[in-house]
Short mmCIF file of C-alpha atoms in Angstrom, two decimals:
data_model
loop_
_atom_site.label_atom_id
_atom_site.label_comp_id
_atom_site.label_asym_id
_atom_site.label_seq_id
_atom_site.Cartn_x
_atom_site.Cartn_y
_atom_site.Cartn_z
CA MET A 85 63.50 81.92 73.05
CA GLU A 86 67.10 83.08 73.09
CA SER A 87 68.45 84.98 76.04
CA THR A 88 70.02 88.39 75.31
CA THR A 89 71.49 89.04 78.74
CA VAL A 90 75.12 90.04 78.87
CA GLU A 91 77.16 88.61 81.69
CA PRO A 92 79.37 91.06 83.62
CA ALA A 93 82.46 89.02 82.70
CA ASP A 94 81.62 89.54 79.01
CA GLU A 95 81.37 93.30 79.52
CA TRP A 96 84.72 93.38 81.33
CA THR A 97 86.36 91.38 78.54
CA GLU A 98 85.17 93.90 75.97
CA ASP A 99 86.54 96.80 78.04
CA VAL A 100 90.10 95.40 78.30
CA PRO A 101 92.70 97.16 76.15
CA PRO A 102 94.65 95.04 73.68
CA PRO A 103 97.91 93.37 74.82
CA ALA A 104 100.98 95.58 74.82
CA GLY A 105 103.41 92.99 73.49
CA PRO A 106 106.70 91.58 74.79
CA VAL A 107 108.87 94.64 74.07
CA ALA A 108 106.53 96.96 75.96
CA ASN A 109 106.37 94.50 78.85
CA LEU A 110 110.15 94.28 79.01
CA ALA A 111 110.47 98.09 78.89
CA ALA A 112 107.92 98.50 81.69
CA CYS A 113 109.76 95.96 83.85
CA LEU A 114 113.10 97.68 83.26
CA VAL A 115 111.63 101.09 84.11
CA THR A 116 110.17 99.84 87.39
CA ALA A 117 113.45 98.05 88.17
CA ALA A 118 115.31 101.34 87.62
CA VAL A 119 112.84 103.14 89.90
CA GLY A 120 113.38 100.48 92.56
CA ALA A 121 117.18 100.75 92.27
CA ALA A 122 117.06 104.55 92.44
CA GLY A 123 114.74 104.38 95.44
CA ALA A 124 117.15 102.02 97.21
CA VAL A 125 120.07 104.39 96.64
CA VAL A 126 118.09 107.37 97.96
CA ALA A 127 116.82 105.33 100.93
CA VAL A 128 120.35 104.33 101.94
CA SER A 129 121.43 107.98 101.76
CA LEU A 130 118.62 108.87 104.21
CA GLY A 131 120.06 106.52 106.81
CA LEU A 132 118.79 103.07 107.69
CA GLY A 133 119.22 103.07 111.45
CA THR A 134 118.76 99.80 113.31
CA PRO A 135 115.73 97.52 113.62
CA THR A 136 115.02 98.95 117.07
CA GLN A 137 115.77 102.55 116.02
CA PRO A 138 114.82 102.69 112.33
CA GLY A 139 116.14 105.56 110.26
CA ALA A 140 114.22 107.52 107.66
CA GLY A 141 115.39 105.26 104.87
CA LEU A 142 114.56 101.83 106.31
CA TRP A 143 110.97 101.49 105.06
CA PRO A 144 111.69 103.13 101.70
CA LEU A 145 114.61 100.71 101.27
CA ALA A 146 112.36 97.72 101.98
CA ILE A 147 109.78 98.91 99.46
CA SER A 148 112.41 99.79 96.86
CA VAL A 149 114.05 96.37 97.16
CA ALA A 150 110.63 94.72 96.82
CA VAL A 151 109.92 96.76 93.67
CA LEU A 152 113.33 95.89 92.24
CA VAL A 153 113.02 92.16 92.98
CA LEU A 154 109.47 91.93 91.64
CA SER A 155 110.45 93.84 88.49
CA LEU A 156 113.38 91.54 87.83
CA ALA A 157 111.21 88.50 88.52
CA GLN A 158 108.73 89.85 85.98
CA VAL A 159 111.55 90.24 83.43
CA PHE A 160 112.62 86.62 83.77
CA LEU A 161 109.46 84.79 84.83
CA GLY A 162 106.63 87.01 83.65
CA ARG A 163 106.85 86.07 80.02
CA ARG A 164 104.64 83.07 80.69
CA GLY A 165 102.10 85.14 82.60
CA GLY A 166 100.52 86.80 79.57
CA ASP A 167 100.80 90.21 78.04
CA GLY A 168 100.27 93.47 79.84
CA GLU A 169 97.78 95.99 78.57
CA LYS A 170 98.51 98.45 75.82
CA PHE A 171 98.74 102.11 76.81
CA SER A 172 95.26 103.64 76.91
CA ARG A 173 93.48 106.59 78.48
CA HIS A 174 93.20 104.57 81.71
CA SER A 175 97.00 104.39 81.86
CA TRP A 176 97.03 108.07 82.79
CA PHE A 177 95.46 107.09 86.10
CA SER A 178 98.88 105.82 87.19
CA LEU A 179 100.38 109.24 86.59
CA VAL A 180 97.53 110.90 88.50
CA GLY A 181 98.14 108.46 91.34
CA LEU A 182 101.84 109.31 91.40
CA VAL A 183 101.21 113.08 91.34
CA THR A 184 98.68 112.88 94.17
CA LEU A 185 101.09 110.70 96.15
CA LEU A 186 103.78 113.35 95.71
CA GLY A 187 101.20 115.88 96.92
CA LEU A 188 100.76 113.79 100.07
CA VAL A 189 104.52 113.79 100.62
CA ALA A 190 104.67 117.56 100.15
CA LEU A 191 101.74 118.27 102.48
CA LEU A 192 102.71 115.80 105.21
CA PRO A 193 105.27 118.00 107.00
CA VAL A 194 103.06 121.10 106.57
CA ILE A 195 99.63 119.96 107.78
CA GLY A 196 100.28 116.51 109.18
CA PHE A 197 99.25 112.99 108.25
CA GLU A 198 95.51 112.81 108.64
CA ILE A 199 94.14 115.38 106.16
CA PRO A 200 96.52 114.63 103.24
CA ALA A 201 96.04 110.87 103.72
CA LEU A 202 92.27 111.32 103.76
CA LEU A 203 92.35 113.47 100.63
CA LEU A 204 94.66 111.05 98.83
CA SER A 205 92.49 108.08 99.68
CA LEU A 206 89.35 109.97 98.68
CA ILE A 207 90.82 110.96 95.29
CA TRP A 208 92.03 107.45 94.63
CA MET A 209 88.74 105.82 95.63
CA LYS A 210 86.40 108.27 93.86
CA PHE A 211 88.24 109.38 90.75
CA LEU A 212 90.68 106.55 90.08
CA GLY A 213 88.63 103.70 91.49
CA GLY A 214 85.21 104.88 90.35
CA GLU A 215 83.57 104.36 93.75
CA SER A 216 80.43 106.21 94.72
CA TRP A 217 80.85 109.24 96.98
CA ARG A 218 79.43 107.34 99.94
CA SER A 219 81.76 104.39 99.47
CA ALA A 220 84.75 106.62 98.78
CA VAL A 221 84.22 108.64 101.96
CA LEU A 222 83.56 105.54 104.07
CA TYR A 223 86.56 103.60 102.73
CA SER A 224 88.85 106.63 102.97
CA VAL A 225 88.01 107.19 106.61
CA LEU A 226 88.52 103.47 107.29
CA VAL A 227 91.84 103.37 105.43
CA VAL A 228 93.22 106.38 107.26
CA GLY A 229 91.97 104.97 110.57
CA VAL A 230 93.65 101.61 109.92
CA LEU A 231 96.90 103.26 108.80
CA TYR A 232 96.84 105.45 111.89
CA ALA A 233 96.17 102.45 114.15
CA VAL A 234 98.96 100.38 112.59
CA PHE A 235 101.68 103.01 112.30
CA VAL A 236 100.94 105.23 115.29
CA GLY A 237 99.13 102.86 117.63
CA ALA A 238 100.81 99.50 117.03
CA LEU A 239 104.25 100.43 115.71
CA GLY A 240 104.69 103.69 117.64
CA THR A 241 105.83 105.54 114.53
CA ASN A 242 106.16 109.29 114.90
CA VAL A 243 104.10 110.91 112.12
CA PRO A 244 103.45 114.64 111.79
CA HIS A 245 100.09 115.80 113.18
CA LEU A 246 98.13 119.01 112.58
CA PHE A 247 96.15 118.61 115.79
#
């Protein structure tokens, strides 16, 4: 008797979009490198401060440089790592993630850190990640709690608060 069960790995393989190809991969790497370079320029204009008194641009500069370096590494070394995925309906999730992140940035000075961060995490977990409502709420509360503990409790960062 032949088994007709489908392994989860087989289902995931069928759901993967086709490869994008080397030109699309190169274009994506160059776009992210440009975003990293632009972010570094903006971060420097915000002021870097010192390691003991960090300015508004220090952390954005670190992240922008990381994005730039990883993008350039992908240009030169990533060719052996396989093809990226072709643009599909799931690719729009990245744009939704960016728009909701910009919403967090816009709401942060108005209503503080906690509520926008919780909403952002909830949207990402439920709608972009496909988690159940229970998992999305639980993970979102945990994520915001950990972020709060790290940045406010451990690092002493001054974040806007509603309460």
